[in-house]
Amino acid sequence: MEDYPEELRTPPVSLVSLVGFAQHHHLISTHLLSHQPPINTLALPDLSKLLLLLPKSNKPPLPVDSQPQGQAGILKRDWLVKHRTRIPSVVAPLFSSDQLSGDPTKWLQVCSDLDNLKAVIRPRNIKFLLIIILKDGDDINEDRFLALRRRAELDAKYILTFNPDDASQLQHSLNRLGSTFAELANIYYRDEGKRIKTRVEKKGINSIDFNIRSCFKTAVYAEFRRDWAEAVRLYEDAYHALREMIGTSTRLPPIQRLVEIKTVAEQLHFKISNLLLHGGKVKEAVTWFRQHNTSYRKVVGAPEVIFLHWEWMSRQFLVFGELLETSSASIQNISSLVSGTTERPLTEWELHPSYYYQLAANYLKEKRSSLELALSMSETSTEIDASAESVVPSVYVGQFAQLLELGDSVTMKPLTDEEYTRYAIAEGERFQDSFEIIALLKKSCESYGNLKARRMGSFCAFQMATEYFTVGDFSNAKQLFDGVASHYRQEGWVTLLWEVLGFLRECSKKQGVVRDFVEYSLEMAALPVSSGTDARPFRFKEYSPAGPPSFSQREVIHKEVFGLVCGEAGSASVEDNNAIKIGVTPLHIEIDHVSPLRVVLLASVAFHEQIVKPGVSTLITVSLLSQLPHTVEINQLEVQFNQSECNFVILNAQKPSFAAMTDEERGHQVESAPLRLVTNKWLRLTYGIKSKKSGKLECVSVIAKMGPHFTICCRAESSASMDDLPLWKYEDRVETYPTKDPAIAFSGQKAIQVEEPEPLVDLYLGASGPAFIGESFMAPVTVSSRGHDIYSGELKINLVDVRGGVLFSPRETESSSMDSHHVELIGIVGEDESQLGSEKFEKIQQSFGLVSVPFLKNGDSWSCKLEIKWHRPKPVMLFVSLGYSPLSDDLNAQKVNIHKSLPIEGVSAIAISHHFMLPFRRDPLLLSRIKPVHGSEQLASLPLNETSLLIVSAKNCTQVPLQLKSMSIENEVSESESSCSVQDGGNDLLRPALLVPGEEFKKVFTVVPKSVSSMCRLGTVCLRWRRDSESGDPSSFNIKEASVLSRHKLPDVKVELSPLVVSLECPPYAILGDPFTYMVKIQNQTQLLQEVKLSLADSQSFVLAGSHNDTVFILPKSEHILSYKIVPLASGSQPLPKVTVSSGRYSAGFQPSNTASTVFVFPLRPDFKMDDVGERRIESITSE
Amino acid sequence: MIACVAVVGHQNNPLYIQSFTEADDALKLHHIVHCSLDVVDERVNNPKKSGPTLNETFLGLLYPTENYKVYGYLTNTKVKFIIVTTHLDVRDADFFRRFHAAYVDAVSNPFHVPGKKITSTTFAERVSTIVKSFGLSSAG
């Protein structure tokens, strides 16, 4: 597109001219340029310049038939540029106001200037207007103005005044100027268009040349007027008329005539496409281009300059592609356009520039080949005469002429067709088409890449690569070919791949890269091209470097490459120009799981078992498959494992001489077998191997040695997880299993697990029974050897929460988890009961420990005890594993592991409970008991200054007897500060009390609160106990002989003052018929008068005297005593008459409990003997 | 005239490709068939673009090259039929329907493994008959 002249590429802009008063031109011209539509200005300092520009001798264009033959053409080259830069549509002379209104000489000058101007522009119909420059305060004489109008023969509106100094009016007058210029220019271009039309009609000339020229000119005028639709229509008319000229016109020699027509057609087509695309009519533009293409594609012209046609075609595509690309930014959505007509639908690619670039490249290739042909034909006439150098473009578009210098004058001589042909060939030779083609294809390829059209892109890349190949740039070619080849491999387009590989092979040959050459050759030889779905044989010349894709060609390549690598000189020289030689350096090719060379050699490995014991032989099948067309002899096969001592070598049994030569793998297993690889037939080799090392044994690779310097290393693949062969998977071929037994083929893996040797060591965990919270639980561990020595043994101890189920690894619990600290591994006690040194016991954290075990000889044993402490009841699993090496102290030596685990439950040994009791027959009124307040319910209430009893009981919850050593209550605050005093009710234990399972031990404390408080702290019960080791319990040896302290915090109590205290007093026993006094004492502890109602119920067993019902008032801080005299009537335990006391103030009633109101009545006065009290009490408790 | 017919599998691998030209452009036809798969992909992935051809197996003109036109057809098993013609307009799916029937018969052979290349000679003969008859009927 850049080749086209500027005036063709851009839309035309109206041209006007300013004459005189150059100082104002800049102002006006910049304004006009920014006008919408813009106007170009031709600024002339005075009238004489205009006369030079438009010479007076302007005659109307000659009729076509009068033009001399040979010099005529369709379009003049400079016509467009002339109208765009030289011929103004409007001329505007500038006059100053004093020129008009000044002295008569000046006025006369103006008049003559006007006459001259009119004389110049009238014949050309150029419009004009007058601009009068005013100065401040100036005014034009009305008469002069009229005279001027008459003189200029102008309408008043075309005489404009302009005052550059008046800033307020300046913009307004400039706008007026602009619109008047635009209007006049429009009229001029319209009139010119009309004039041409009428001339055509009037003359009725049917000369096509003239017709085309008129249409073109009118179209350009329409473009000046921005009437795009009209312009397109006219251009199309011109274009169609031009197409008809082919074959009818006889004006020029045939070759040059066609060149001219095509050049003009190209210009017209460019204009039309450009206008359509800028109008957003993409679909129309593409359709138009298609028509243009079809109407000219066949017009190839004379055979000797056919390359001109292809060049022209290429240019059409290129330019249209460029146009599409530049305008595609304005096209919103190309895809929505794809619908086309039903007749001929538009396809996706036709809307993308890439398509056009690709075709442009194709035509350019066509051009190159025809140019080469033309050159070879013209080689005979080598005399490149100088005349070709003096050929220049002539005045007409698409014509050329010879420049002849005759003295000073220069004349143009028309060319003959022969001269022109010579010129064209000489011109064509100068261009480097290949680079142009590559550039076009690159553009296309990138553009297709953006559209995600990978196949199109690949095709472009392939063409680019072939172009590089022809130019001789092998490295670029190879890089591109490689990309393309991988794409074709993916999709299985074998024929295309064959072609690309052929090029690649040739590239590597030219570059002398042996390894690549061998790789590409091998891949080609193994390609599935033989089966040929296409019955028609491919012709050879299509596939220049590769040859036809056929079985025979594969055979040829196979022989060639094996001849080369095996160093058989005879077959290596298949081609004379074979520059490839295999030197003394060994050639090594690697084939992995994704390599395209898997078709050449595929190694499938299957162990027949999945797990094997160390030192036991297991079978392994190594299967090889090749798709090469001929049988391949392998000299030596080496199977490599990750444990290198297992590697083995298979020698070809049929080549014994070779075997002797390569016996370098001493110490390795050496086998021999016939190693012949037949096409598409598995070569199955089964051998037994032994591994002494535990762990994973994996077959890594199989290395096939084929010649003295050539090896192929093939990564081993498990037969169970082997991918299909690429490319061959689409072929209809016999598929067999890599192993004889199909089951192994489906399950065989290339790796096997070698087990650890059986540990000959016993590990005992001796602990049993539940552990109790707080005690140091001992878990004995014994390691005893039964056949192995133990070197560098190490015990790993792990405590795991059973419920969580997670095995705590040291790292996880490090971070957080207070939970794990409920059970703690405290330490390890050695056999000799002494704590092991810290260097032997590396305790990593609460639930994990490491202990090193000393060297143990066969038969020895070693033991230790693990000390574990529970803080909360929790079942745990104790894992102990011993790792050792049976052979040596070496750190890297084979380790043997043995694992043991033991569940241990941690339980609470003793349950402590307590309750409060009030003193016998003394009942203080506690208001909080009557009206329980929410929230304070939990707290027990105790009366102030009264003695309450606290009974603490400890129950053995375990299955074993326990010894109780002591029980006491500890208070954090000292006695004096404490708000209440707690004291042992009796003596401490004289000797440890034995508590059998389920038994309860009770102890009484007295509590006397001394001050009122809502939260009185009582302290903590401390209980010392241990397992009763004397009873011979088998689990007792677990326990360290130390007592355990269990603590139980007593809840806080509330201390309150009771307003009333009722106490009943009566003797401890009564005697039948013997009267006694039964007193009810009511104590008022308040400052208030208390009203108390009393009632006494009769009892059958007693006779009593006193009031039954009464209401008494008790004075503050005083006591009221009611006393009854009672005579018992029956013996035994008898209920006393029931007293009911109720307080009106607190609306609380009181009734003594049954035990409190029962008294034992003896039939006779008893006779007591006192004994040792302490002894009896213990007795009674323990026997309970 | 039909220059080339091809059956392309759902992984875009060629299953059957046969050219019917006398010229030495078999390889070029392979390239054309391969490139046309891009258009098939484009149409299949953006079905709304093709508008009326939604749910239609006949894909119409895929793309024009200088000398050939490429038409496509997509079966419901994502097997593509591509034909390359030398400026012969294929307006309906009639040809493709016959081609499809031949293909269905060929793959119904119990010895044919789906996804592999079609090597049946009967199929090849049937296809060449269809191609010949089509060339004749449209020429006439």
mmCIF file of C-alpha atoms in Angstrom, chain B residues 16-93:
data_model
loop_
_atom_site.group_PDB
_atom_site.id
_atom_site.type_symbol
_atom_site.label_atom_id
_atom_site.label_comp_id
_atom_site.label_asym_id
_atom_site.label_seq_id
_atom_site.Cartn_x
_atom_site.Cartn_y
_atom_site.Cartn_z
ATOM 1 C CA TYR B 16 -9.265 -41.606 5.273
ATOM 2 C CA ILE B 17 -8.009 -39.255 2.640
ATOM 3 C CA GLN B 18 -8.222 -39.756 -1.078
ATOM 4 C CA SER B 19 -7.505 -37.382 -3.886
ATOM 5 C CA PHE B 20 -9.002 -37.614 -7.345
ATOM 6 C CA THR B 21 -6.856 -35.242 -9.331
ATOM 7 C CA GLU B 22 -4.413 -35.957 -12.043
ATOM 8 C CA ALA B 23 -2.156 -33.113 -11.014
ATOM 9 C CA ASP B 24 0.701 -33.532 -8.572
ATOM 10 C CA ASP B 25 -0.976 -31.811 -5.732
ATOM 11 C CA ALA B 26 -1.891 -34.606 -3.355
ATOM 12 C CA LEU B 27 0.267 -33.090 -0.654
ATOM 13 C CA LYS B 28 -1.246 -29.683 -1.201
ATOM 14 C CA LEU B 29 -4.665 -31.224 -0.777
ATOM 15 C CA HIS B 30 -3.533 -32.775 2.495
ATOM 16 C CA HIS B 31 -2.521 -29.332 3.640
ATOM 17 C CA ILE B 32 -5.812 -27.839 2.554
ATOM 18 C CA VAL B 33 -7.812 -30.496 4.366
ATOM 19 C CA HIS B 34 -5.725 -30.041 7.471
ATOM 20 C CA CYS B 35 -6.093 -26.266 7.439
ATOM 21 C CA SER B 36 -9.827 -26.478 6.936
ATOM 22 C CA LEU B 37 -10.081 -28.152 10.334
ATOM 23 C CA ASP B 38 -9.403 -24.755 11.858
ATOM 24 C CA VAL B 39 -12.592 -23.447 10.303
ATOM 25 C CA VAL B 40 -14.512 -26.474 11.508
ATOM 26 C CA ASP B 41 -13.229 -25.850 15.022
ATOM 27 C CA GLU B 42 -14.158 -22.197 14.765
ATOM 28 C CA ARG B 43 -17.683 -23.007 13.650
ATOM 29 C CA VAL B 44 -18.184 -25.731 16.208
ATOM 30 C CA ASN B 45 -16.857 -23.647 19.088
ATOM 31 C CA ASN B 46 -18.836 -20.547 18.160
ATOM 32 C CA PRO B 47 -22.102 -21.990 16.954
ATOM 33 C CA LYS B 48 -23.993 -18.719 17.123
ATOM 34 C CA LYS B 49 -21.789 -17.224 14.492
ATOM 35 C CA SER B 50 -23.020 -19.670 11.951
ATOM 36 C CA GLY B 51 -26.595 -18.745 12.816
ATOM 37 C CA PRO B 52 -28.880 -20.820 10.653
ATOM 38 C CA THR B 53 -26.441 -23.688 10.467
ATOM 39 C CA LEU B 54 -26.962 -24.512 14.109
ATOM 40 C CA ASN B 55 -27.714 -28.202 14.614
ATOM 41 C CA GLU B 56 -26.888 -28.731 11.002
ATOM 42 C CA THR B 57 -24.351 -31.336 10.119
ATOM 43 C CA PHE B 58 -23.523 -29.661 6.840
ATOM 44 C CA LEU B 59 -21.062 -26.898 7.567
ATOM 45 C CA GLY B 60 -21.089 -25.366 4.112
ATOM 46 C CA LEU B 61 -18.156 -23.673 2.477
ATOM 47 C CA LEU B 62 -15.247 -23.682 4.860
ATOM 48 C CA TYR B 63 -12.845 -21.569 2.930
ATOM 49 C CA PRO B 64 -11.866 -20.748 -0.599
ATOM 50 C CA THR B 65 -8.297 -21.066 -1.773
ATOM 51 C CA GLU B 66 -7.032 -19.898 -5.125
ATOM 52 C CA ASN B 67 -7.975 -23.038 -6.932
ATOM 53 C CA TYR B 68 -10.178 -24.970 -4.599
ATOM 54 C CA LYS B 69 -13.203 -24.723 -2.407
ATOM 55 C CA VAL B 70 -13.464 -26.700 0.769
ATOM 56 C CA TYR B 71 -16.731 -27.964 2.198
ATOM 57 C CA GLY B 72 -17.291 -29.641 5.518
ATOM 58 C CA TYR B 73 -19.712 -31.907 7.279
ATOM 59 C CA LEU B 74 -19.703 -32.849 10.929
ATOM 60 C CA THR B 75 -21.318 -35.990 12.264
ATOM 61 C CA ASN B 76 -22.694 -36.252 15.754
ATOM 62 C CA THR B 77 -19.712 -38.357 16.770
ATOM 63 C CA LYS B 78 -17.498 -35.414 15.830
ATOM 64 C CA VAL B 79 -16.133 -37.135 12.772
ATOM 65 C CA LYS B 80 -15.580 -34.617 10.019
ATOM 66 C CA PHE B 81 -16.002 -35.109 6.320
ATOM 67 C CA ILE B 82 -14.116 -32.670 4.183
ATOM 68 C CA ILE B 83 -14.287 -32.386 0.427
ATOM 69 C CA VAL B 84 -12.153 -30.206 -1.757
ATOM 70 C CA THR B 85 -13.639 -29.216 -5.077
ATOM 71 C CA THR B 86 -12.298 -27.323 -8.000
ATOM 72 C CA HIS B 87 -14.803 -24.496 -8.194
ATOM 73 C CA LEU B 88 -17.811 -26.661 -7.844
ATOM 74 C CA ASP B 89 -20.463 -25.341 -5.554
ATOM 75 C CA VAL B 90 -21.896 -27.803 -3.116
ATOM 76 C CA ARG B 91 -25.216 -26.352 -2.135
ATOM 77 C CA ASP B 92 -26.724 -29.093 -0.046
ATOM 78 C CA ALA B 93 -25.674 -31.986 2.064
#
